[in-house]
Tab-separated table of C-alpha atoms in Angstrom:
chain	number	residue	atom	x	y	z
A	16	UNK	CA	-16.872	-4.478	-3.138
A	17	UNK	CA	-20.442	-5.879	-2.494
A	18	UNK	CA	-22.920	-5.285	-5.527
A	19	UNK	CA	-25.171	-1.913	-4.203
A	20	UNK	CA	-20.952	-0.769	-3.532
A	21	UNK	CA	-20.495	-1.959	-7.741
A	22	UNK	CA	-23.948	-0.416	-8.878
A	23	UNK	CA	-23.061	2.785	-7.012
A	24	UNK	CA	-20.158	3.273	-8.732
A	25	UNK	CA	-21.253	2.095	-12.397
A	26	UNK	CA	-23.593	4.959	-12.203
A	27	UNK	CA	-21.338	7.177	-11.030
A	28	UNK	CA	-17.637	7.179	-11.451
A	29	UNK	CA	-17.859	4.804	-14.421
A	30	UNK	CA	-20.868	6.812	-16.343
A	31	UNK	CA	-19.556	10.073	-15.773
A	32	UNK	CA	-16.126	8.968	-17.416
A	33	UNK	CA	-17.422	7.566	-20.026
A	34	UNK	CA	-19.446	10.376	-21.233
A	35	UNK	CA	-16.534	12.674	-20.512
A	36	UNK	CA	-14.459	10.678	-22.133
A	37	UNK	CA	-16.301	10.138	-25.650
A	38	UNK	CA	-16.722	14.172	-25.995
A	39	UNK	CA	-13.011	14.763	-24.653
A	40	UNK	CA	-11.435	11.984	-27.603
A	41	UNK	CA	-14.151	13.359	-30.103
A	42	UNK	CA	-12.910	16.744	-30.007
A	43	UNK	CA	-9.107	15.483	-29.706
A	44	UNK	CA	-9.668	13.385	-33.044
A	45	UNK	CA	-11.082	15.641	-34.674
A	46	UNK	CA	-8.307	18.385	-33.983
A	47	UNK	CA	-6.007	16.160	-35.671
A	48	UNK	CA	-8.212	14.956	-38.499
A	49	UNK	CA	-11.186	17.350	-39.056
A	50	UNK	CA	-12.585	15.423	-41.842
A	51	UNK	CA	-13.589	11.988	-39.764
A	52	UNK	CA	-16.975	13.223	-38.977
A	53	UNK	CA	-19.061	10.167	-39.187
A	54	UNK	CA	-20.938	7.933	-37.426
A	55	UNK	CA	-18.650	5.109	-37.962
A	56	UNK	CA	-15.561	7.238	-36.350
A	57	UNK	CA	-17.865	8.463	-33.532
A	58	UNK	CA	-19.208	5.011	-32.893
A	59	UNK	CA	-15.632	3.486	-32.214
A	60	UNK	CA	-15.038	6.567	-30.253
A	61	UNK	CA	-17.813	5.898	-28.080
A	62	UNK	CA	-16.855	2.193	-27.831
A	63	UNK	CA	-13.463	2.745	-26.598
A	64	UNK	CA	-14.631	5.310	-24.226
A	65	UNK	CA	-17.265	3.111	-22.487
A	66	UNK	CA	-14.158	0.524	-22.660
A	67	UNK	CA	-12.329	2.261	-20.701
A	68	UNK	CA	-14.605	3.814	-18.384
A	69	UNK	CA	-15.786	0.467	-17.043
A	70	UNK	CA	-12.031	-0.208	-16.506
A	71	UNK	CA	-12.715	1.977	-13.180
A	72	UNK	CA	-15.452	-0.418	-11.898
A	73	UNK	CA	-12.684	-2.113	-9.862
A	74	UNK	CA	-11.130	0.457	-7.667
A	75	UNK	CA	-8.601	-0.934	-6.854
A	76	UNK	CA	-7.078	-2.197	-9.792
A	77	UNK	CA	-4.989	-0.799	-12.767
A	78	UNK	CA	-7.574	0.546	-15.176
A	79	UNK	CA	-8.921	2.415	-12.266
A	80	UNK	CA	-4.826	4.043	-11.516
A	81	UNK	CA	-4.531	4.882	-15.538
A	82	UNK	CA	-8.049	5.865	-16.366
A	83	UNK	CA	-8.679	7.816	-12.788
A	84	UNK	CA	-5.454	9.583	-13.182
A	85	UNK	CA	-5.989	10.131	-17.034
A	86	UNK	CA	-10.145	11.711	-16.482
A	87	UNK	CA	-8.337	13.568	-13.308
A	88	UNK	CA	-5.705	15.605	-15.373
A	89	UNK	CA	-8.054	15.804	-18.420
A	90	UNK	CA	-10.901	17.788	-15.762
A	91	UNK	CA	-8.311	19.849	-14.277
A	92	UNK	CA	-6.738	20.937	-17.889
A	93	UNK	CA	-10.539	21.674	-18.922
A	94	UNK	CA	-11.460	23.788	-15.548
A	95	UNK	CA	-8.018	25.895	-16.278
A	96	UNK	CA	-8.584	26.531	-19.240
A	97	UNK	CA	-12.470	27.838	-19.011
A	98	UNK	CA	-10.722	29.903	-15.841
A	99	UNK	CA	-8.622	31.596	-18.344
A	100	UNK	CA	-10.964	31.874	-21.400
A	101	UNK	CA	-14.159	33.100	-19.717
A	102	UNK	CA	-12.877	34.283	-16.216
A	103	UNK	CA	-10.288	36.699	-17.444
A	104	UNK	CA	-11.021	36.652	-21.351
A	105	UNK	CA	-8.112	35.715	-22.717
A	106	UNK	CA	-7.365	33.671	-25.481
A	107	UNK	CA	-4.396	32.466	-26.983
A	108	UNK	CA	-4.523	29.591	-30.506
A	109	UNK	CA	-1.500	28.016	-29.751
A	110	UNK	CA	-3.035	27.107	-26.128
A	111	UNK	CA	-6.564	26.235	-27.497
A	112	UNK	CA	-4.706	23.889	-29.651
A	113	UNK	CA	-2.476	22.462	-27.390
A	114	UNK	CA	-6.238	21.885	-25.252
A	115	UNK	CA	-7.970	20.186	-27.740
A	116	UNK	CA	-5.029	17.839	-28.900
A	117	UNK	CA	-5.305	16.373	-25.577
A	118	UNK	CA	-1.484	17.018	-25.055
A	119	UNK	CA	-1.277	18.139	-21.406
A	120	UNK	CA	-3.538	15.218	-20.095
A	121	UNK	CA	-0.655	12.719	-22.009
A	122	UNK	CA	2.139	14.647	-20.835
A	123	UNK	CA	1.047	14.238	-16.874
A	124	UNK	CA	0.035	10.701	-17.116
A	125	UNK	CA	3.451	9.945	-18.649
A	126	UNK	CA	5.263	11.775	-16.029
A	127	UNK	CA	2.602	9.830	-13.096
A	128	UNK	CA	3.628	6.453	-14.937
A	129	UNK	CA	7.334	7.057	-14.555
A	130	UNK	CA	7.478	8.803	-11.244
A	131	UNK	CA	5.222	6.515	-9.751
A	132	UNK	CA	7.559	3.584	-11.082
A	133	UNK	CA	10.524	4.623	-9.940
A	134	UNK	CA	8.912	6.124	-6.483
A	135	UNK	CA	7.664	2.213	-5.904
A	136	UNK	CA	10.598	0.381	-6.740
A	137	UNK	CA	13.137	2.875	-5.180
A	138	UNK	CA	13.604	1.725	-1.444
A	139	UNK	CA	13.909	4.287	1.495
A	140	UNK	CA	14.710	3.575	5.268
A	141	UNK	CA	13.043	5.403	7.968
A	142	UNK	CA	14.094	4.943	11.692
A	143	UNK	CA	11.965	5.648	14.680
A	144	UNK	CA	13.115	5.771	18.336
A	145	UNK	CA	10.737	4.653	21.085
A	146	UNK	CA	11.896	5.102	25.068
A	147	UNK	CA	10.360	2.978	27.438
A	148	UNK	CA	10.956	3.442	31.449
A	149	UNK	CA	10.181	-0.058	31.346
A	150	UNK	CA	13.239	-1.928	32.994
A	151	UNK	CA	15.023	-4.078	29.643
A	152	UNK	CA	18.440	-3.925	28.940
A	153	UNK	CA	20.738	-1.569	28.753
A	154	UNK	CA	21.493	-1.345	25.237
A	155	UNK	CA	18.041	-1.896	24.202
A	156	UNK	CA	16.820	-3.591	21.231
A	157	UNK	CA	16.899	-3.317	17.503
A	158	UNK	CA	14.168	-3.955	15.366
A	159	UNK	CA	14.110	-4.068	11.697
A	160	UNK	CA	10.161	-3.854	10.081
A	161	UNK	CA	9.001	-4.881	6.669
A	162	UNK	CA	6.021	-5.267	5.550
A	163	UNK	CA	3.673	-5.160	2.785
A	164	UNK	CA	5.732	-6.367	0.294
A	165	UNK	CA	3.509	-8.053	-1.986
A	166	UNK	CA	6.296	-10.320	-3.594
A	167	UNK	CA	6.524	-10.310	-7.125
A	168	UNK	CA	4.669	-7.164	-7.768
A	169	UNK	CA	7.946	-5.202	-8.308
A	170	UNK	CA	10.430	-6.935	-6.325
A	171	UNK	CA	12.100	-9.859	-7.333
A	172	UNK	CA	14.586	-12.444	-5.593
A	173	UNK	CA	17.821	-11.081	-6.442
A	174	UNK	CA	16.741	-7.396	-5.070
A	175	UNK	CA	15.151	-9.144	-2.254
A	176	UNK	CA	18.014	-11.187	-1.149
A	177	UNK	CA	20.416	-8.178	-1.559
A	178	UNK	CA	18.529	-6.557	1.043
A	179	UNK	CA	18.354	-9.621	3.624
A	180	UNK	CA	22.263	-9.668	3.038
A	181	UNK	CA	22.236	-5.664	3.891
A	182	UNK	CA	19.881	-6.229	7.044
A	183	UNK	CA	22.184	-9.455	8.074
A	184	UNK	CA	25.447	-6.802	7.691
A	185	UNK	CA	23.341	-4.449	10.430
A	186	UNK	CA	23.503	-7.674	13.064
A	187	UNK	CA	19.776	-6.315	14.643
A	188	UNK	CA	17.950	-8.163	17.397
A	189	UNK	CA	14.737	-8.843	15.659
A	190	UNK	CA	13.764	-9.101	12.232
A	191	UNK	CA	9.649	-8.952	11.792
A	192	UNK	CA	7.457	-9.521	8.639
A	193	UNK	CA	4.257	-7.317	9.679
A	194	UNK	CA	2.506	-9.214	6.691
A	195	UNK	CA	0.843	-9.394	3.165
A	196	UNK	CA	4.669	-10.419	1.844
A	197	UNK	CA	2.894	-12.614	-0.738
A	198	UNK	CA	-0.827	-11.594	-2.466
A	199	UNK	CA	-3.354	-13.465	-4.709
A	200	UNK	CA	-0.567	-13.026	-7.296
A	201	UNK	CA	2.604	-14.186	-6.220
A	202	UNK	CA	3.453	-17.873	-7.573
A	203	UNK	CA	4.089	-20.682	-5.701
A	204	UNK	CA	7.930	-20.635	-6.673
A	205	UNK	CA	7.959	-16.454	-5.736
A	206	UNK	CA	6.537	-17.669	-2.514
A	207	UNK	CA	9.020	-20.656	-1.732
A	208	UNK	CA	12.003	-18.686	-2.841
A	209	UNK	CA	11.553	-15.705	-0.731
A	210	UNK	CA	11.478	-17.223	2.529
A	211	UNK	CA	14.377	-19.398	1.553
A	212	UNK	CA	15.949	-15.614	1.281
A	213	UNK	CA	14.375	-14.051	4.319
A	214	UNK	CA	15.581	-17.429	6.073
A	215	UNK	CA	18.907	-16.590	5.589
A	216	UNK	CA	18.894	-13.521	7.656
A	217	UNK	CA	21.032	-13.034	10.728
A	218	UNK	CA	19.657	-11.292	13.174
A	219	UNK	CA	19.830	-12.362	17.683
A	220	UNK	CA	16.506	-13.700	18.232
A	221	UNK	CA	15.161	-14.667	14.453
A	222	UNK	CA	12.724	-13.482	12.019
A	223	UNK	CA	9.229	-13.339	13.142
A	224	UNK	CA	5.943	-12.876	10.746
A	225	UNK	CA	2.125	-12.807	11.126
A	226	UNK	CA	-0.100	-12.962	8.669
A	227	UNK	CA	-1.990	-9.919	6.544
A	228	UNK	CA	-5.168	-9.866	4.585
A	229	UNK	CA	-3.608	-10.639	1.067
A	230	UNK	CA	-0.559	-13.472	2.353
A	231	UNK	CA	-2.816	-16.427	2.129
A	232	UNK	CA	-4.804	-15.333	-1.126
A	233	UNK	CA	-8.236	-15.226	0.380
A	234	UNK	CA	-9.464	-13.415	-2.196
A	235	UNK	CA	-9.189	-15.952	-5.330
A	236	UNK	CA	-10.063	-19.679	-5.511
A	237	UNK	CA	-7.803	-21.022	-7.853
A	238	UNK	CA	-4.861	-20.214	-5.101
A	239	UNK	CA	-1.194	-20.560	-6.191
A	240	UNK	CA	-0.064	-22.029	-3.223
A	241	UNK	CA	-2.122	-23.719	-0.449
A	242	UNK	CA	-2.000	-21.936	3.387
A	243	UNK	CA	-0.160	-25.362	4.462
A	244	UNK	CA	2.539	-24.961	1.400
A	245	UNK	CA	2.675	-21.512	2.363
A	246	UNK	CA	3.361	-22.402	6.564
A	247	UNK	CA	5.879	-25.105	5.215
A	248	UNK	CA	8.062	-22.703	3.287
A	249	UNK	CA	8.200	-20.521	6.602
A	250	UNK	CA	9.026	-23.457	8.594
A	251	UNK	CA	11.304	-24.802	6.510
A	252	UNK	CA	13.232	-21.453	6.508
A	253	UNK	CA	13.145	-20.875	10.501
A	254	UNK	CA	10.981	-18.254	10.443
A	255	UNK	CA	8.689	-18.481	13.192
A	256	UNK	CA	5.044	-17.312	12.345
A	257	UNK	CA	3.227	-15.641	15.416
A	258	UNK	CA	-0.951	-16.286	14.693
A	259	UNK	CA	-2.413	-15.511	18.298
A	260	UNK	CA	0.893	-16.326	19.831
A	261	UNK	CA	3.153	-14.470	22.390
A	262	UNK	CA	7.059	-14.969	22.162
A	263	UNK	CA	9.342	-14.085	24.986
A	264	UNK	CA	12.542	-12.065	25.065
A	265	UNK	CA	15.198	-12.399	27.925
A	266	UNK	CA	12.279	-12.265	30.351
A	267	UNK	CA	11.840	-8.918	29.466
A	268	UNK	CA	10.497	-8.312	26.243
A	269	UNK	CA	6.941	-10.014	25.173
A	270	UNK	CA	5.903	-9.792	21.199
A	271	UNK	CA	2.149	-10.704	20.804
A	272	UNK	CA	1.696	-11.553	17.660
A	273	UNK	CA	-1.681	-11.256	16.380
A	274	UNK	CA	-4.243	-12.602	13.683
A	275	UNK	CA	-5.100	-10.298	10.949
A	276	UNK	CA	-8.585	-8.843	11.634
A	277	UNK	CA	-10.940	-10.109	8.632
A	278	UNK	CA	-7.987	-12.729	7.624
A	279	UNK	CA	-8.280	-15.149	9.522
A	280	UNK	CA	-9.374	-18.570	8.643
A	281	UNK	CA	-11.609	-18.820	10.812
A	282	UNK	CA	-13.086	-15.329	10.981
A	283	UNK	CA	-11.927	-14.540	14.078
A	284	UNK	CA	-8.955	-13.816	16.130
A	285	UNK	CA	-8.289	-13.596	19.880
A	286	UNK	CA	-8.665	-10.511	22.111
A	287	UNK	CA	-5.527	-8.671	23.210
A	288	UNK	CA	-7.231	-9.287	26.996
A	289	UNK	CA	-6.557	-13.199	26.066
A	290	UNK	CA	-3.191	-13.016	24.453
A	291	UNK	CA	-1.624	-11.201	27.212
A	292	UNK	CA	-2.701	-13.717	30.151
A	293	UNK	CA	-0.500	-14.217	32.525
A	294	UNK	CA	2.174	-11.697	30.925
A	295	UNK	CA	4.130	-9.862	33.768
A	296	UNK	CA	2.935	-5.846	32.481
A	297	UNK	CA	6.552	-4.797	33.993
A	298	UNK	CA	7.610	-6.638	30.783
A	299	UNK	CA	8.661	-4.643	27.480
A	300	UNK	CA	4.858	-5.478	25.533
A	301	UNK	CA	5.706	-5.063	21.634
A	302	UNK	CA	1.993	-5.773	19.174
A	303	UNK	CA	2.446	-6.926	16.016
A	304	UNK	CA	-0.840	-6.508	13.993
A	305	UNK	CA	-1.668	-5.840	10.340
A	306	UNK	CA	-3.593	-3.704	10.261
A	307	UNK	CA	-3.235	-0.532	12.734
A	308	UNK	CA	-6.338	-1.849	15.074
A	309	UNK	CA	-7.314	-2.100	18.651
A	310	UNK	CA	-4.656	0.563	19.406
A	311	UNK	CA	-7.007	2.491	22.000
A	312	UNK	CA	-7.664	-1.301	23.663
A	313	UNK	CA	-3.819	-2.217	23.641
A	314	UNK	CA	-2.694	1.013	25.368
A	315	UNK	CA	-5.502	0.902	27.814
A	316	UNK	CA	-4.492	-2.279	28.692
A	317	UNK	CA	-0.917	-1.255	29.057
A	318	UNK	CA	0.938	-2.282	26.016
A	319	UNK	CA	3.871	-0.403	25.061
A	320	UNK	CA	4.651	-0.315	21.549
A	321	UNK	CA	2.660	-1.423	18.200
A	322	UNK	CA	4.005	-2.437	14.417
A	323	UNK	CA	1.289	-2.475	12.182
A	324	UNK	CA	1.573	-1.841	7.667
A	325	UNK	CA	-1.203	-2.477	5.378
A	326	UNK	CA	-2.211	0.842	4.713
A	327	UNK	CA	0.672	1.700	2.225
A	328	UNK	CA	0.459	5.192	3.669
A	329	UNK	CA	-1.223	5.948	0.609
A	330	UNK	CA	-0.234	3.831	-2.423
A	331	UNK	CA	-2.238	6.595	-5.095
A	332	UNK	CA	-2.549	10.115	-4.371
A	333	UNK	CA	-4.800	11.950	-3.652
A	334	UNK	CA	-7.154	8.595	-2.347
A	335	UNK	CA	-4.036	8.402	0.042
A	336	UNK	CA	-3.932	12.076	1.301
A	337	UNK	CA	-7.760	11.594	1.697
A	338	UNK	CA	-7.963	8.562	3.733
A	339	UNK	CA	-4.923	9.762	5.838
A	340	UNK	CA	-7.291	12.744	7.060
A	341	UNK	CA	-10.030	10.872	8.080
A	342	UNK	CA	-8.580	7.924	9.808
A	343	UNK	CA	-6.675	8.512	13.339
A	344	UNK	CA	-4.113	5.815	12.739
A	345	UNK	CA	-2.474	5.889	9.040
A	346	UNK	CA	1.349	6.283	8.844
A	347	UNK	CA	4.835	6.968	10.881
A	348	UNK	CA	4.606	7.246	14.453
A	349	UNK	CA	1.455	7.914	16.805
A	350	UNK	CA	0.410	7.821	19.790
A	351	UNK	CA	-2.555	7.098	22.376
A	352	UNK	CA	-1.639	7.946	25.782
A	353	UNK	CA	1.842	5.997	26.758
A	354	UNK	CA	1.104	3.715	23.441
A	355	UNK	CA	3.725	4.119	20.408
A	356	UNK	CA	1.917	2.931	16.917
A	357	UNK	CA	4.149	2.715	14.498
A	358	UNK	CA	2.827	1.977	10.947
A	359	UNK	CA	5.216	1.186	8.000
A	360	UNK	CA	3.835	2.248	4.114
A	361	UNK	CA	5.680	-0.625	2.880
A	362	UNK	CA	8.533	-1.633	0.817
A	363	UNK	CA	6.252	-2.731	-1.744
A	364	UNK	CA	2.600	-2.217	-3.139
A	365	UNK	CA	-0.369	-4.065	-4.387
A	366	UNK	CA	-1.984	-5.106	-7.768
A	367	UNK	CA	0.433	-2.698	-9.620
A	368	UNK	CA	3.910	-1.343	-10.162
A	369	UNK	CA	2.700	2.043	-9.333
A	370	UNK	CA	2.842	4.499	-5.826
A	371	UNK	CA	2.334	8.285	-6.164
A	372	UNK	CA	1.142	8.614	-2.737
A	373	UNK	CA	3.975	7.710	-0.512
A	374	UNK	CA	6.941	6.060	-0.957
A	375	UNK	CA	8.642	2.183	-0.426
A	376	UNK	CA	10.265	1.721	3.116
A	377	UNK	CA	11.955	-0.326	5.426
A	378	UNK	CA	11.381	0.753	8.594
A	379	UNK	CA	14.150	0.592	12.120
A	380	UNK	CA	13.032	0.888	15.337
A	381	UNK	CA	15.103	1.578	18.306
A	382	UNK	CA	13.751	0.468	21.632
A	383	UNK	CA	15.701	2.203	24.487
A	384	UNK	CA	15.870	3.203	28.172
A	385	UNK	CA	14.510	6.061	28.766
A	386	UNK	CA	18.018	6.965	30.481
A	387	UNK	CA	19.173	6.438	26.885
A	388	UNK	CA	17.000	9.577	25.716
């Protein structure tokens, strides 16, 4: 977030919460102990209130989950229960009590915390099918997709490896890592000891990965692990990292792998124009992008099929509901003209153990004749 972005918000999300919050815990202490009315008790009130208001300064982080969700149920509790009181005069003690102890708030946010737990770490599959008239081989070709990860967030080897040993057991073509596997906070050993697992995946033609936003933690300076450590591992493991690169399939089947827009070293990446050069378009084209970009210029172009992740198909509801109806290309399957996007939510999530929007996925896609329809 730049600093107007920060400002904005300080005077906004964060100063409305904390005023809400100081007169919500006043009246909640005070329901419990209606003898603490002082300006010492009020004063501590009001610090932890502001404490926790400016927790939501950072949107994307943790205080910003708890505190968002906590002001969120609080608000809707209050607007119910002025609804019931002054729209239809009715009032009960045992509810105003129940209101002013603060009790439903507590009793959603628990319920969030555990659903949202288990929702992250529980691990669904979804399967797509694409047809292509494209001429490949008869039986087609298995891919299995994973992506957003975010290792050590809530996944740890021994769950990890379990499900390269699952995938192996499948005996799929390809195996791609769509990227941001690792983030600003997995270690060095995290890093190291899950491609040494995803290395040991059997699969016909490898394990392919490019590179998301978070993989090479761009956005910290005292990195874990250096982009050259982090290659190394990959190497080391057989995987074969696509940056820019195009890799070839029985002379049928092309998979550009691209640069992440905005990660890049460099700043930039290359053109989809430049990466297909000299690429026969009677070929099988499969993208592989981060992010679910330049999906209007790859099926223009004649592309056939796109992987994509990083959105988490909404990690927190409802920011995840919201930004799936305003942007055209979010999650599961879409299309633009004869071009399949398919974007994965992830089989992990970032910066905490915590989805309520969607849930954890590996994703299998079958590429097949169109006879095979």
């Amino acid at each position: 977030m730049n600093m107007t972005a920060i400002l904005f918000r300080i005077f906004t999300v964060v100063l409305f919460s904390g005023i809400f919050l100081y007169f919500y815990f006043r009246r909640m202490l005070l329901s419990y102990f209606p003898k603490l009315k002082n300006k010492i008790v009020y004063g501590i009130i009001l610090v932890i209130s502001a404490c926790l208001a400016v927790c939501r300064t950072n949107k994307w982080g943790f205080g910003e989950f708890f505190v968002g969700h906590l002001v969120a149920f609080a608000l809707v509790v209050e607007v119910f229960h002025l609804i019931v009181f002054y729209g239809f005069k009715k009032k009960n003690q045992i509810w105003e009590k129940l209101v002013r102890r603060g009790l439903f708030p507590a009793v959603l946010m628990a319920a969030v915390l555990i659903y949202g737990y288990f929702n992250m770490t529980t691990i669904g599959n979804k399967e797509y099918t694409v047809a292509t008239g494209k001429n490949i081989r008869s039986q087609g070709y298995d891919i299995v997709l994973m992506s957003d990860i975010h290792f050590g967030t809530t996944m740890d080897i021994k769950k990890f490896q379990k499900i390269c040993d699952d995938i192996s057991a499948e005996n799929t073509d390809i195996v791609v890592l769509c990227g941001d596997i690792t983030d600003e906070n997995t270690t060095k050993q995290e890093m190291q000891e899950f491609f040494q697992a995803a290395g040991t995946i059997q699969s016909e033609f490898g394990v392919l990965y490019i590179y998301g936003n978070h993989d090479r933690q761009p956005y910290r300076t005292d990195k874990k692990f250096t982009v050259l450590e982090l290659d190394t591992a990959m190497s080391e493991a057989g995987i074969h990292v696509l940056s820019d690169e195009t890799f070839r399939l029985n002379d049928e089947f092309v998979i550009v792998g691209r640069e992440d827009e905005g990660g890049s070293l460099t700043g930039n990446r290359a053109s989809i124009d430049e990466l297909i050069k000299g690429v026969d378009m009677e070929d099988f084209i499969l993208v592989l992008d981060h992010k679910p970009k330049d999906v209007e210029a790859c099926g223009d172009i004649g592309c056939d099929l796109q992987l994509s992740g990083h959105t988490h198909g909404g990690q927190v509801w409802p920011k995840g509901l919201i930004n799936g109806l305003t942007r055209k290309y979010y999650y599961g399957h879409e299309t633009y003209k004869d071009y399949s996007v398919i974007i994965s939510s992830g089989a992990g999530g970032w910066g905490y153990p915590f989805r309520t929007g969607s849930r954890s996925e590996i994703v299998r896609v079958h590429i097949k004749p169109e006879t095979d329809k």
